[in-house]
mmCIF file of C-alpha atoms in Angstrom:
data_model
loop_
_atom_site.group_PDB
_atom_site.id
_atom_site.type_symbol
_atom_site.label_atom_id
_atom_site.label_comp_id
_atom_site.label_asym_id
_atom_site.label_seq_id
_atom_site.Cartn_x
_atom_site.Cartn_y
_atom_site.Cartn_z
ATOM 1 C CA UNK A 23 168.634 42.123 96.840
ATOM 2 C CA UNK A 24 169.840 38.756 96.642
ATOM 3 C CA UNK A 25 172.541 37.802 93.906
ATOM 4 C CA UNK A 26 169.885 35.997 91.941
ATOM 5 C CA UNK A 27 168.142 39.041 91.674
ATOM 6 C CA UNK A 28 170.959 41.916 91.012
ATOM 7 C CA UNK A 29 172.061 39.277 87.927
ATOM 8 C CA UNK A 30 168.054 39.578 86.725
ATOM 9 C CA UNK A 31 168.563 43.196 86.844
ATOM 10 C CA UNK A 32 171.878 43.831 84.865
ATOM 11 C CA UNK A 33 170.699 41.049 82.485
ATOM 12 C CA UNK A 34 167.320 43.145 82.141
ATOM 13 C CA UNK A 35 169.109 46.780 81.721
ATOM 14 C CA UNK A 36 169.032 47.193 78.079
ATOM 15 C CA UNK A 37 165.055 45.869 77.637
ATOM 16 C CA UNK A 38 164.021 47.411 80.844
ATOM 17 C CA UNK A 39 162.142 50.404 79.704
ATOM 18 C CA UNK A 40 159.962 48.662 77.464
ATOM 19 C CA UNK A 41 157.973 48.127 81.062
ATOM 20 C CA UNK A 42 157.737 52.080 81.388
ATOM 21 C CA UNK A 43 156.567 52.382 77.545
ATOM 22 C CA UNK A 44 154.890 49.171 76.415
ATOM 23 C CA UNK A 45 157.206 47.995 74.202
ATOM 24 C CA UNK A 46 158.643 44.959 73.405
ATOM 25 C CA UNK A 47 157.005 41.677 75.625
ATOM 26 C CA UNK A 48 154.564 44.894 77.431
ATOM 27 C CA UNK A 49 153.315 45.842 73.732
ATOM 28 C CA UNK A 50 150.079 43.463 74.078
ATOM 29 C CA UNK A 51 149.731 43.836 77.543
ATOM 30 C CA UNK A 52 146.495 45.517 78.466
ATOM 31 C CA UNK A 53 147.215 48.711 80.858
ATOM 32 C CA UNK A 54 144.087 50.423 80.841
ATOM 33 C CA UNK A 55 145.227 54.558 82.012
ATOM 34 C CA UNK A 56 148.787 53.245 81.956
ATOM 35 C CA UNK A 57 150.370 56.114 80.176
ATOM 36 C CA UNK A 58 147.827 58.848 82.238
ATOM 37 C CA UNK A 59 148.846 57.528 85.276
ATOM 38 C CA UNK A 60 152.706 57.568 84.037
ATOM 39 C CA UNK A 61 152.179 60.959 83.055
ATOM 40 C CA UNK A 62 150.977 62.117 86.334
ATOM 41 C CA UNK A 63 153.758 60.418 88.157
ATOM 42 C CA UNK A 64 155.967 62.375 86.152
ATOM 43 C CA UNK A 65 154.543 65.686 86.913
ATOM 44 C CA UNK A 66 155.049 64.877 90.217
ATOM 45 C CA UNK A 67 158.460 64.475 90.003
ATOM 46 C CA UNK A 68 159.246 67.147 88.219
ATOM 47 C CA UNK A 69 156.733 69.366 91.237
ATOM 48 C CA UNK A 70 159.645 68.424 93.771
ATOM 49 C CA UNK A 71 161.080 71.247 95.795
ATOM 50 C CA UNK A 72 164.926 71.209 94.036
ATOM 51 C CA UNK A 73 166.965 69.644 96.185
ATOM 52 C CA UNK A 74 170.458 67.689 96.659
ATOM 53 C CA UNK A 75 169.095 63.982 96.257
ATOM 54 C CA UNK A 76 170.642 60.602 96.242
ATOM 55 C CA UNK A 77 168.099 58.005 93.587
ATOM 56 C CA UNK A 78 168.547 54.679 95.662
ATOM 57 C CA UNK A 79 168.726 51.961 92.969
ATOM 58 C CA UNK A 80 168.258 54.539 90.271
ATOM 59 C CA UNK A 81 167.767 51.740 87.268
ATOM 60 C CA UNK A 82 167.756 53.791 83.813
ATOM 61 C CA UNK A 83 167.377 57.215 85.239
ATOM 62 C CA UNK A 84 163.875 56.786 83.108
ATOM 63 C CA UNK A 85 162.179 58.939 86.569
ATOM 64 C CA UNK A 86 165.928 60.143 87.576
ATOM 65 C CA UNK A 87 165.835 62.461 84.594
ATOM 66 C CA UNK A 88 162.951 64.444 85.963
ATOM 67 C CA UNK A 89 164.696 65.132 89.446
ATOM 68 C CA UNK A 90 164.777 68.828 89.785
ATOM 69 C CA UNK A 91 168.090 69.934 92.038
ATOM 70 C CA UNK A 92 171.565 68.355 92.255
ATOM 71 C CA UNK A 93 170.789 64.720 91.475
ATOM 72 C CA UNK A 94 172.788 61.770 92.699
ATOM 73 C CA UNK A 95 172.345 58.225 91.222
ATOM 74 C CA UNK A 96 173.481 54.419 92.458
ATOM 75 C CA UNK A 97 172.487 51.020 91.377
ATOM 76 C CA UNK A 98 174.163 47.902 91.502
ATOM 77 C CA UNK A 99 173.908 47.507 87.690
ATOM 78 C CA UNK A 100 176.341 48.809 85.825
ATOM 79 C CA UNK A 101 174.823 48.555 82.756
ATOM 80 C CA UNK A 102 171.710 50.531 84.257
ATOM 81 C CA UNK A 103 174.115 53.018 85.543
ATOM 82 C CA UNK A 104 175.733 53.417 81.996
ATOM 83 C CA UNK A 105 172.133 54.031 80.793
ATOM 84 C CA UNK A 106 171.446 56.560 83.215
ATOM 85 C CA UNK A 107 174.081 58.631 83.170
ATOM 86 C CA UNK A 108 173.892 59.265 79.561
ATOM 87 C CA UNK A 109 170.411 60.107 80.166
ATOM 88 C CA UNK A 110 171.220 62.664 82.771
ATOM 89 C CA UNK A 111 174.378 64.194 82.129
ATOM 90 C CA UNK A 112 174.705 66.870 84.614
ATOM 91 C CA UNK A 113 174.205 64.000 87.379
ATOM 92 C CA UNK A 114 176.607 61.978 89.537
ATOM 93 C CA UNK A 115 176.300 57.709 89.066
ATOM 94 C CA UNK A 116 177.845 55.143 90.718
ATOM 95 C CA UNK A 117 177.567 51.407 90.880
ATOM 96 C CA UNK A 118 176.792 50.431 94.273
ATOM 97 C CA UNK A 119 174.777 48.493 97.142
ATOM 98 C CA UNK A 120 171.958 50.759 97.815
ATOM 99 C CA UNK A 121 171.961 50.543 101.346
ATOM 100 C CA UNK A 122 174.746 51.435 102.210
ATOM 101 C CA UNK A 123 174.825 54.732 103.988
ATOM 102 C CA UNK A 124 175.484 57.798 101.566
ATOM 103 C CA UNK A 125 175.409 61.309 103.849
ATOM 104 C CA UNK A 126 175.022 64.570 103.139
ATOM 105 C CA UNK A 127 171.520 64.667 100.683
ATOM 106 C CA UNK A 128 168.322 66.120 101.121
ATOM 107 C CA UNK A 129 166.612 63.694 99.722
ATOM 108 C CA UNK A 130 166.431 60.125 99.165
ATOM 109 C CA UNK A 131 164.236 59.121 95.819
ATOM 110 C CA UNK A 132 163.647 55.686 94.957
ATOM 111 C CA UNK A 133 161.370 53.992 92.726
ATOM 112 C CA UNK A 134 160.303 50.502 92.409
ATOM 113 C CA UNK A 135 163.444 49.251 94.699
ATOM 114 C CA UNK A 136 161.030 49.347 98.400
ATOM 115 C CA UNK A 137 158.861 46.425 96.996
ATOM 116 C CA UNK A 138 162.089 44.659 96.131
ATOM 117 C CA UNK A 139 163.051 44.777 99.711
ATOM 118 C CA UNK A 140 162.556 41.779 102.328
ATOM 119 C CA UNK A 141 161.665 42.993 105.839
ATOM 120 C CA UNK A 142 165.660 43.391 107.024
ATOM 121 C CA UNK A 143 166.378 45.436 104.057
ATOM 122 C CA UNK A 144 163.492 47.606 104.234
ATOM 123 C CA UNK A 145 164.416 48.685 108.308
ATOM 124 C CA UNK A 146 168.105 49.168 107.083
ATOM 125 C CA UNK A 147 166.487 50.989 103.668
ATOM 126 C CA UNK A 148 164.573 52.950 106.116
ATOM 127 C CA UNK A 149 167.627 53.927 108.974
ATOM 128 C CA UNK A 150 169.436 55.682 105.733
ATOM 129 C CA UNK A 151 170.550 59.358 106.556
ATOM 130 C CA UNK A 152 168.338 62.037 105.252
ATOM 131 C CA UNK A 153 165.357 65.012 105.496
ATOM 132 C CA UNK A 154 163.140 63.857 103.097
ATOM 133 C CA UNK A 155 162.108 60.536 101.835
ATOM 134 C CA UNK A 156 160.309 60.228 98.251
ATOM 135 C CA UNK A 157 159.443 56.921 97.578
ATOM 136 C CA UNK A 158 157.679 55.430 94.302
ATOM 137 C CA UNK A 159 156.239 51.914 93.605
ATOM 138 C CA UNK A 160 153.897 49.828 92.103
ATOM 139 C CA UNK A 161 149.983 50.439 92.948
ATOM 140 C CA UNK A 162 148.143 47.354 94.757
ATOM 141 C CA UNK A 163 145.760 46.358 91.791
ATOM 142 C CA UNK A 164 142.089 44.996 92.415
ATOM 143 C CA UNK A 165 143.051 41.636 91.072
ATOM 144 C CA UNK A 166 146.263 41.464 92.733
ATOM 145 C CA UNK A 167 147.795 40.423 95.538
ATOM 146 C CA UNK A 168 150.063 42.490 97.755
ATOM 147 C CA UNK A 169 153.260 40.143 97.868
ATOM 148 C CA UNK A 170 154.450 37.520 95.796
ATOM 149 C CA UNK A 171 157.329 35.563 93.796
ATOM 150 C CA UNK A 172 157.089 36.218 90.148
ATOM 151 C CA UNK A 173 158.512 34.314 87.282
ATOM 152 C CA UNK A 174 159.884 36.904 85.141
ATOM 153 C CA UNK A 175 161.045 36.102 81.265
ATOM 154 C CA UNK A 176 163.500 38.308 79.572
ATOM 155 C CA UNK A 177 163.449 38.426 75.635
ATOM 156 C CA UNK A 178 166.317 36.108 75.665
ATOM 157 C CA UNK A 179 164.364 33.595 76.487
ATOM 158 C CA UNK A 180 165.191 33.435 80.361
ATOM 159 C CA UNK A 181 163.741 32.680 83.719
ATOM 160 C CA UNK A 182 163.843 34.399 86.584
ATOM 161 C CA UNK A 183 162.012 34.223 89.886
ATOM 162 C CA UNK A 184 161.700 37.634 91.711
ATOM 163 C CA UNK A 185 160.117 39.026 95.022
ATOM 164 C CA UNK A 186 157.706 41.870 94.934
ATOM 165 C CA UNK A 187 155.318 43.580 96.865
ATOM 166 C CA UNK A 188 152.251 46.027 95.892
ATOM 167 C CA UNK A 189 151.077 49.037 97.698
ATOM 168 C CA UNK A 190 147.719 51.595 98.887
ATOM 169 C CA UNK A 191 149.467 55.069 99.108
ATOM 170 C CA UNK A 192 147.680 54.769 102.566
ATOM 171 C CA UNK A 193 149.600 51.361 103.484
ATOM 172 C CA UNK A 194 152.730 52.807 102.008
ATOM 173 C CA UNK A 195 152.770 55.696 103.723
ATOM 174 C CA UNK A 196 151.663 54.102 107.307
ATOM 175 C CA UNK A 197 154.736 51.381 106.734
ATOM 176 C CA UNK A 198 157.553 54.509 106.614
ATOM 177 C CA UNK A 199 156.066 56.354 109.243
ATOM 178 C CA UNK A 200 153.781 58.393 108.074
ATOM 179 C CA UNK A 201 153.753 61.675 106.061
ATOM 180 C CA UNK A 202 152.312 62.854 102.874
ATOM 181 C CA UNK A 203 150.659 60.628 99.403
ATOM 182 C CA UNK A 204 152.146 62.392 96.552
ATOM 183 C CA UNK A 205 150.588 60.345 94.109
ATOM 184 C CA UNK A 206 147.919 57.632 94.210
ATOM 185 C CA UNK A 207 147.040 56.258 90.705
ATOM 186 C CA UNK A 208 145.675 52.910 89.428
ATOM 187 C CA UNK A 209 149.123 52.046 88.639
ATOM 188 C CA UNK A 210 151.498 53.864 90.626
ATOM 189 C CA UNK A 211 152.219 55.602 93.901
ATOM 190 C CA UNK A 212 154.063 58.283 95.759
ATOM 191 C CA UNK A 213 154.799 59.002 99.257
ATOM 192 C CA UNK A 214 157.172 61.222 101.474
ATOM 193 C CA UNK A 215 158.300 61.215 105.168
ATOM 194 C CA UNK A 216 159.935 64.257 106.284
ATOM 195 C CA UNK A 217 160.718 62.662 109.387
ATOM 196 C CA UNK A 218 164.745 63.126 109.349
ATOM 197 C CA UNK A 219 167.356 60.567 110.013
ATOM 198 C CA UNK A 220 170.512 61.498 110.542
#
């Protein structure tokens, strides 16, 4: 992420999870099966295999807290890393780029960071070591389109412009490699590659 972006996000940290539970500026926003679908995603993470995994730009911890295993936790915010790590207290957090290399996990887990990523960051995102790759993100809607620049306001009034892509499970899933859909919703998906890289 650019530093544009990473100041959005520490800025955002305390009002973030009103995206995740319609409050705040989401309150009137209309979500039809939002909370079913949020639901679901959250089963799934809590189906994982335990396992010793790094969360790559782990935000709140508001899916971190669900990990099942030893659960590792970076983000460049470190006001979203305070938030997390009170939220899961038997985890490890750190404020830190995302990409940089971490070895010795299972699994990488990241949610809503890939569609963040420009095309350099996603082949570096994709080169980190691991066996297993979980990765969450925003569902391609009907009306949408699959990559843009949005002008996101935070309740203080501020602007901010920031890139993001949507996804199919199916075009998700072809983009890493290939593997298995662990979750295609009308507002979210899941994916893993257990192709290793080491």
């Amino acid at each position: 992420m650019n530093a544009a972006m990473r100041a959005y996000y520490e800025k955002r940290a305390a009002e973030y999870d009103d995206w995740w539970l319609g409050a705040g500026r989401f309150e009137e926003r209309e979500r039809p099966g939002w909370y079913e679908d949020m639901s679901a995603l959250i089963d799934m993470v809590l189906a994982l295999t335990p396992a010793r995994t790094l969360d790559l730009a782990c935000g709140t911890g508001f899916l971190t807290r669900h990990l099942p295993g030893e659960v590792s936790g970076v983000d460049q915010s470190p006001s979203m890393i305070e938030i997390a790590a009170a939220r899961r207290k038997d985890g490890a957090f750190e404020v830190g780029d995302a990409l940089a290399p971490r070895p010795g996990f299972e699994r990488i887990f990241s949610s809503h960071f890939y569609g963040h990523l420009d095309a350099d960051q996603r082949e570096a995102f994709l080169a980190l070591p691991r066996d297993e790759l979980v990765i969450v993100d925003s569902a391609l809607r009907p009306e949408s389109v699959a990559e843009d620049w949005q002008e996101r306001v935070l309740d203080d009034g501020s602007t901010h412009s920031v890139y993001k892509r949507w996804f199919t499970a199916a075009g998700l899933l072809d983009e890493i490699g290939g593997g298995e859909v662990l979750h295609d919703g009308p507002w979210f998906v899941a994916v893993r590659s257990s192709i290793p890289r080491f």
